[in-house]
Amino acid sequence: MKAMLCTGYGSPDVLQFGEASKPTPKANELLIKVQAASVTPSDCAFRKGDPFVVKLMYGLRKPKFAILGVEFAGTVEAIGPAVQRFKVGDQVFGMSPKTFGSYGEYLCLAEDQPIAKQPSNVSAAEAVAICDGSTTALLFLRDVAKLQAGQHILINGASGAVGIYAIQLAKYYGATVTAVCSAANRELVKQYGADHVIDYTSSDFTQSQQRYAVVFDAIGKSTYGHCKRLLTANGIYLMTVPTLSIVLNMAWTSLGKGKKAKFAATGLNQKPANLNFLAELITAGTLKAVIDRRYCLADLAEAHRYVETGRKKGNVVIEI
Ligand SMILES: NC(=O)c1ccc[n+]([C@@H]2O[C@H](COP(=O)([O-])OP(=O)(O)OC[C@H]3O[C@@H](n4cnc5c(N)ncnc54)[C@H](OP(=O)(O)O)[C@@H]3O)[C@@H](O)[C@H]2O)c1
């Protein structure tokens, strides 16, 4: 099969188009013919082996999985004899955070991994796009912050993949949303549900007089220290990037009552139930895809270069 092979850690040039053996499903696995994958900042980190913890987890000298790529959408082409949740021909979407593999024509995945049937009202590209940011935003907003109707949330980095689906999920949970983005993305975030917008290029959102039950820094550009004055008495500051500052503040604020700082690594904590829930929201039209650019598999390195600019809006999708 055709695949984009990661030949070592490094620049996008380590991604080389080539041939790999088509995988065979084990008893509990699906063989999925991949139609779409996504490129995320995490994919770039896996490719670079930076931060160093990536190398500790996935191979010191080169990635132990030659085909990277986590999110996918595609068709079930074969199943192992023990598979019960899916049948041949099902259109599915999901994540392969432990074994990767979506940058190739086929991947095998155990059925207990985060996989769901793809809603019929979206394309494979749209499903994979929604899967990327919404799985992260769901765990932060629903499970960590326990966002409630009537609460006010501020989302920094609102035009990125995590931010744009965080806006949509926060509206679903009945919150009022203030989105922080550049002026160029003001209309985009309003279109997806933001009630208020702060342009970070002309004003400092940490100086706002508004107070928020939740401050979600989806892009990881702020600190708890600068944001804690924005929080209500028991407010929660959420951060997607594991900086030393958030780790220390998380430990410190966990000791007492009042304001909290929280980081979560969502990728390895996804379950089929989360994907099924998100699929229901897609079917209901509550979650809508935001696709900035589409590339073919052979142009994956270009897609990685674009994602690394840090300027993408929503998602970058690979169509296979
Ligand atoms: N903890 C976890 O489990 C987890 C899971 C997934 C992702 N992440 C991390 O979450 C972060 C966000 O991922 P993502 O895919 O949403 O990123 P992304 O889509 O690449 O973010 C790009 C967006 O951020 C905006 N932006 C850049 N600088 C900004 C600033 N200073 N203030 C506000 N907005 C700014 C850009 O808009 P402009 O061009 O207009 O500036 C652009 O639209 C990444 O670091 C990723 O690694 C963590």
XYZ file of C-alpha atoms and ligand atoms in Angstrom:
368
model
C 0.000 0.000 0.000
C 1.031 3.653 -0.406
C 2.074 5.402 2.802
C 4.015 8.373 4.060
C 6.962 6.905 5.971
C 8.642 8.766 8.815
C 12.325 7.969 8.285
C 13.561 9.553 11.541
C 12.902 12.505 13.839
C 13.361 15.894 12.204
C 12.020 18.473 9.738
C 9.069 17.656 7.419
C 11.682 16.286 4.968
C 11.839 13.074 7.058
C 8.367 12.255 5.662
C 8.883 10.212 2.517
C 6.258 8.809 0.213
C 6.712 5.061 -0.294
C 5.364 1.541 -0.075
C 4.513 -0.375 3.114
C 2.939 -3.763 3.657
C -0.806 -3.755 3.960
C -1.609 -4.706 7.588
C -3.686 -7.753 8.507
C -6.258 -7.409 11.304
C -5.875 -9.480 14.471
C -8.938 -11.159 15.998
C -10.133 -7.976 17.756
C -9.120 -5.507 15.026
C -10.661 -3.661 12.092
C -8.826 -3.115 8.821
C -9.735 0.434 7.820
C -9.236 1.865 4.328
C -8.262 5.418 5.224
C -9.951 8.208 3.263
C -8.907 11.208 5.358
C -6.412 12.058 8.099
C -5.496 15.288 9.845
C -2.292 17.179 10.592
C -2.130 18.679 14.084
C 0.557 20.399 16.166
C 0.855 17.085 18.063
C 1.642 15.252 14.793
C 4.438 17.758 14.201
C 5.753 17.123 17.731
C 5.723 13.335 17.112
C 7.604 13.870 13.836
C 10.206 16.119 15.467
C 10.588 14.039 18.627
C 10.193 17.273 20.558
C 9.454 17.548 23.480
C 11.908 14.835 24.542
C 9.151 12.820 26.253
C 8.012 11.843 22.711
C 11.309 9.975 22.240
C 10.959 8.325 25.636
C 7.515 7.060 24.680
C 7.926 6.270 20.984
C 11.592 5.418 20.385
C 14.871 7.117 21.266
C 16.585 7.125 17.846
C 13.633 6.993 15.449
C 9.866 6.577 15.812
C 9.008 2.924 16.395
C 5.883 3.396 14.251
C 7.063 4.188 10.725
C 3.651 5.544 9.658
C 2.497 8.498 11.771
C -0.968 10.085 11.823
C -3.543 9.779 14.600
C -7.008 10.873 13.404
C -8.643 9.030 10.535
C -11.912 8.493 8.701
C -12.504 5.623 6.311
C -14.274 2.381 5.500
C -14.035 -0.934 7.340
C -12.602 -3.333 4.747
C -12.181 -6.421 6.969
C -12.705 -7.427 10.600
C -11.163 -10.013 12.901
C -13.446 -12.839 14.128
C -13.883 -11.329 17.619
C -15.051 -7.889 16.426
C -18.633 -7.100 17.477
C -19.185 -3.344 17.231
C -18.471 -2.978 13.504
C -19.046 -4.790 10.212
C -17.398 -4.718 6.800
C -18.514 -1.636 4.871
C -19.091 0.603 7.920
C -17.904 4.157 7.457
C -15.963 5.059 10.633
C -13.852 7.830 12.147
C -11.645 8.005 15.199
C -8.169 8.095 16.637
C -5.167 5.822 16.839
C -3.121 7.567 19.550
C -1.142 4.494 20.642
C -0.083 2.970 17.317
C -0.600 5.848 14.801
C -0.867 4.815 11.114
C -3.406 7.155 9.467
C -0.824 8.548 6.980
C -1.211 5.400 4.886
C -3.887 3.749 2.763
C -4.797 1.186 5.456
C -4.545 0.874 9.219
C -5.544 -1.807 11.726
C -7.047 -0.854 15.059
C -8.596 -2.783 17.951
C -12.326 -2.186 18.238
C -12.028 -0.971 21.854
C -10.037 2.034 20.640
C -11.752 5.424 20.093
C -13.664 4.612 16.903
C -17.278 5.474 16.004
C -19.542 5.189 12.994
C -19.222 8.304 10.876
C -22.417 10.377 10.718
C -23.942 10.351 7.233
C -24.312 14.141 7.093
C -20.534 14.747 6.892
C -17.740 13.698 4.532
C -14.667 11.759 5.689
C -12.652 15.007 5.579
C -15.217 16.793 7.757
C -15.407 13.910 10.243
C -11.641 13.761 10.665
C -11.469 17.530 11.061
C -14.078 17.566 13.827
C -12.427 14.575 15.533
C -9.135 16.416 16.077
C -10.134 19.458 18.129
C -13.449 18.286 19.547
C -12.034 15.209 21.316
C -9.576 17.489 23.146
C -12.091 20.257 23.873
C -14.657 17.740 25.156
C -12.354 16.342 27.840
C -11.250 19.795 28.978
C -14.726 21.373 29.090
C -16.940 18.467 30.130
C -14.628 16.334 32.294
C -12.052 18.729 33.741
C -13.968 22.036 34.013
C -17.463 20.467 34.236
C -18.766 23.477 32.310
C -22.361 24.406 33.258
C -25.148 26.280 31.490
C -25.065 29.972 32.344
C -21.326 30.068 33.050
C -19.041 32.440 31.167
C -15.951 30.948 29.517
C -13.032 32.709 27.841
C -11.275 30.696 25.107
C -7.805 31.832 24.017
C -6.610 30.571 20.626
C -10.259 30.339 19.567
C -9.516 30.129 15.819
C -7.327 27.000 16.145
C -8.606 23.423 16.020
C -9.046 23.004 19.766
C -10.466 26.515 20.160
C -13.041 26.455 17.354
C -14.604 23.174 18.614
C -14.346 24.398 22.215
C -16.565 27.330 21.169
C -19.135 24.960 19.642
C -19.107 22.610 22.652
C -19.312 25.487 25.145
C -22.409 26.783 23.330
C -23.864 23.256 23.411
C -23.369 23.219 27.203
C -25.165 26.586 27.454
C -22.198 28.808 28.328
C -21.520 32.369 27.218
C -18.315 32.434 25.173
C -15.667 35.121 24.870
C -13.232 34.175 22.117
C -9.692 35.542 21.925
C -8.267 35.614 18.383
C -6.759 38.037 15.874
C -8.987 40.564 14.074
C -8.672 38.491 10.899
C -10.516 35.588 12.570
C -13.228 37.642 14.317
C -15.999 36.684 11.848
C -14.931 33.010 11.859
C -15.271 32.617 15.636
C -18.572 34.530 15.653
C -19.888 32.280 12.901
C -19.217 29.220 15.107
C -20.916 30.710 18.154
C -18.683 33.177 20.035
C -20.775 35.777 21.882
C -17.905 38.219 22.444
C -14.523 38.573 20.743
C -11.250 40.051 22.006
C -8.595 40.800 19.383
C -5.308 39.755 20.948
C -3.323 41.894 18.507
C -4.845 45.126 19.831
C -5.742 44.370 23.458
C -4.521 42.259 26.349
C -7.341 39.910 27.365
C -5.792 39.374 30.803
C -6.698 43.011 31.616
C -10.434 42.471 30.964
C -12.850 43.556 33.742
C -15.103 40.535 33.043
C -14.824 37.494 35.342
C -15.042 33.932 33.988
C -15.910 30.576 35.552
C -13.492 29.003 33.055
C -10.490 30.394 31.189
C -9.438 27.857 28.555
C -6.078 28.613 26.970
C -6.455 26.278 23.989
C -3.248 27.534 22.360
C -1.071 27.583 25.488
C 0.208 31.154 25.189
C -0.719 32.482 28.647
C 0.065 31.579 32.254
C -2.129 30.921 35.261
C -0.377 33.807 37.024
C -1.517 36.306 34.386
C -5.037 34.846 34.097
C -6.066 34.135 37.679
C -7.486 37.635 38.203
C -9.983 36.828 35.405
C -11.412 33.860 37.320
C -14.474 33.861 39.553
C -13.917 32.678 43.165
C -13.932 28.983 42.230
C -12.945 29.500 38.603
C -10.786 27.068 36.628
C -7.878 27.875 34.336
C -7.283 25.178 31.689
C -4.113 24.830 29.655
C -3.427 22.462 26.727
C 0.383 22.718 26.789
C 2.376 21.025 29.614
C 4.635 23.908 30.676
C 6.570 23.852 33.954
C 4.417 26.791 35.102
C 1.106 24.905 34.681
C 2.492 21.764 36.331
C 3.617 23.767 39.397
C 0.389 25.803 39.571
C -1.722 22.683 39.167
C 0.027 21.087 42.134
C -0.137 24.283 44.208
C -3.834 25.078 43.561
C -4.872 21.453 44.167
C -3.975 21.883 47.854
C -6.655 24.364 48.846
C -10.092 25.667 47.912
C -10.783 28.395 45.357
C -9.267 28.956 41.922
C -7.664 25.999 40.176
C -5.119 25.547 37.392
C -5.409 22.376 35.304
C -3.599 20.623 32.476
C -4.768 17.341 30.925
C -3.227 15.042 28.326
C -6.356 14.104 26.434
C -5.006 11.989 23.578
C -4.478 8.753 25.486
C -7.690 9.188 27.508
C -10.178 9.011 24.652
C -12.808 6.277 24.719
C -15.320 4.987 22.155
C -18.113 6.609 24.222
C -16.599 10.053 23.604
C -16.508 9.467 19.851
C -20.083 8.166 19.892
C -21.192 11.258 21.794
C -19.403 13.574 19.340
C -20.965 11.625 16.445
C -24.414 12.397 17.916
C -23.543 16.103 18.037
C -22.341 15.975 14.422
C -25.557 14.268 13.344
C -27.573 16.942 15.162
C -25.600 19.675 13.372
C -24.232 20.973 16.711
C -20.616 20.396 15.654
C -19.531 21.660 12.257
C -16.185 21.134 10.562
C -13.787 24.019 9.984
C -11.309 23.034 7.272
C -8.595 25.533 6.427
C -6.591 23.534 3.841
C -6.704 20.098 2.195
C -3.668 18.214 0.866
C -3.124 14.870 -0.833
C -0.975 12.271 0.980
C 2.057 12.898 -1.247
C 2.056 16.545 -0.060
C 2.038 15.660 3.653
C 5.353 17.449 4.277
C 3.837 20.670 2.912
C 0.872 20.217 5.245
C 3.244 19.766 8.224
C 5.081 22.950 7.220
C 1.828 24.894 7.127
C 0.652 23.585 10.517
C 4.010 24.570 12.007
C 3.397 28.215 11.078
C 0.888 28.230 13.962
C -1.563 30.164 11.775
C -4.041 27.500 10.670
C -7.735 28.095 11.233
C -9.487 24.964 12.451
C -8.031 21.952 10.651
C -5.656 20.791 7.971
C -6.886 17.598 6.322
C -5.111 14.960 4.211
C -7.326 13.271 1.624
C -6.153 9.782 0.670
N -3.238 18.578 26.138
C -3.652 17.837 25.121
O -4.035 16.683 25.274
C -3.664 18.437 23.734
C -4.447 17.852 22.722
C -4.481 18.466 21.467
C -3.735 19.626 21.237
N -2.946 20.108 22.228
C -2.152 21.345 22.020
O -3.068 22.412 21.930
C -2.472 23.459 21.207
C -3.482 24.014 20.222
O -3.713 23.092 19.182
P -4.526 23.579 17.909
O -4.553 22.443 16.951
O -5.802 24.208 18.319
O -3.538 24.717 17.367
P -3.585 25.444 15.982
O -4.864 25.113 15.271
O -2.315 25.209 15.267
O -3.616 26.999 16.429
C -3.469 27.954 15.450
C -4.384 29.127 15.748
O -3.917 29.793 16.951
C -4.069 31.192 16.755
N -3.078 31.892 17.572
C -1.731 31.882 17.377
N -1.127 32.643 18.321
C -2.119 33.110 19.120
C -2.133 33.950 20.273
N -1.005 34.457 20.813
N -3.313 34.228 20.841
C -4.466 33.724 20.341
N -4.531 32.949 19.225
C -3.366 32.644 18.637
C -3.845 31.416 15.273
O -4.567 32.529 14.855
P -3.799 33.829 14.257
O -3.051 33.335 13.058
O -4.882 34.795 13.930
O -2.888 34.291 15.338
C -4.389 30.122 14.629
O -5.726 30.257 14.145
C -1.212 22.881 20.564
O -0.083 23.304 21.297
C -1.399 21.384 20.707
O -0.172 20.689 20.769
C -2.908 19.555 23.466
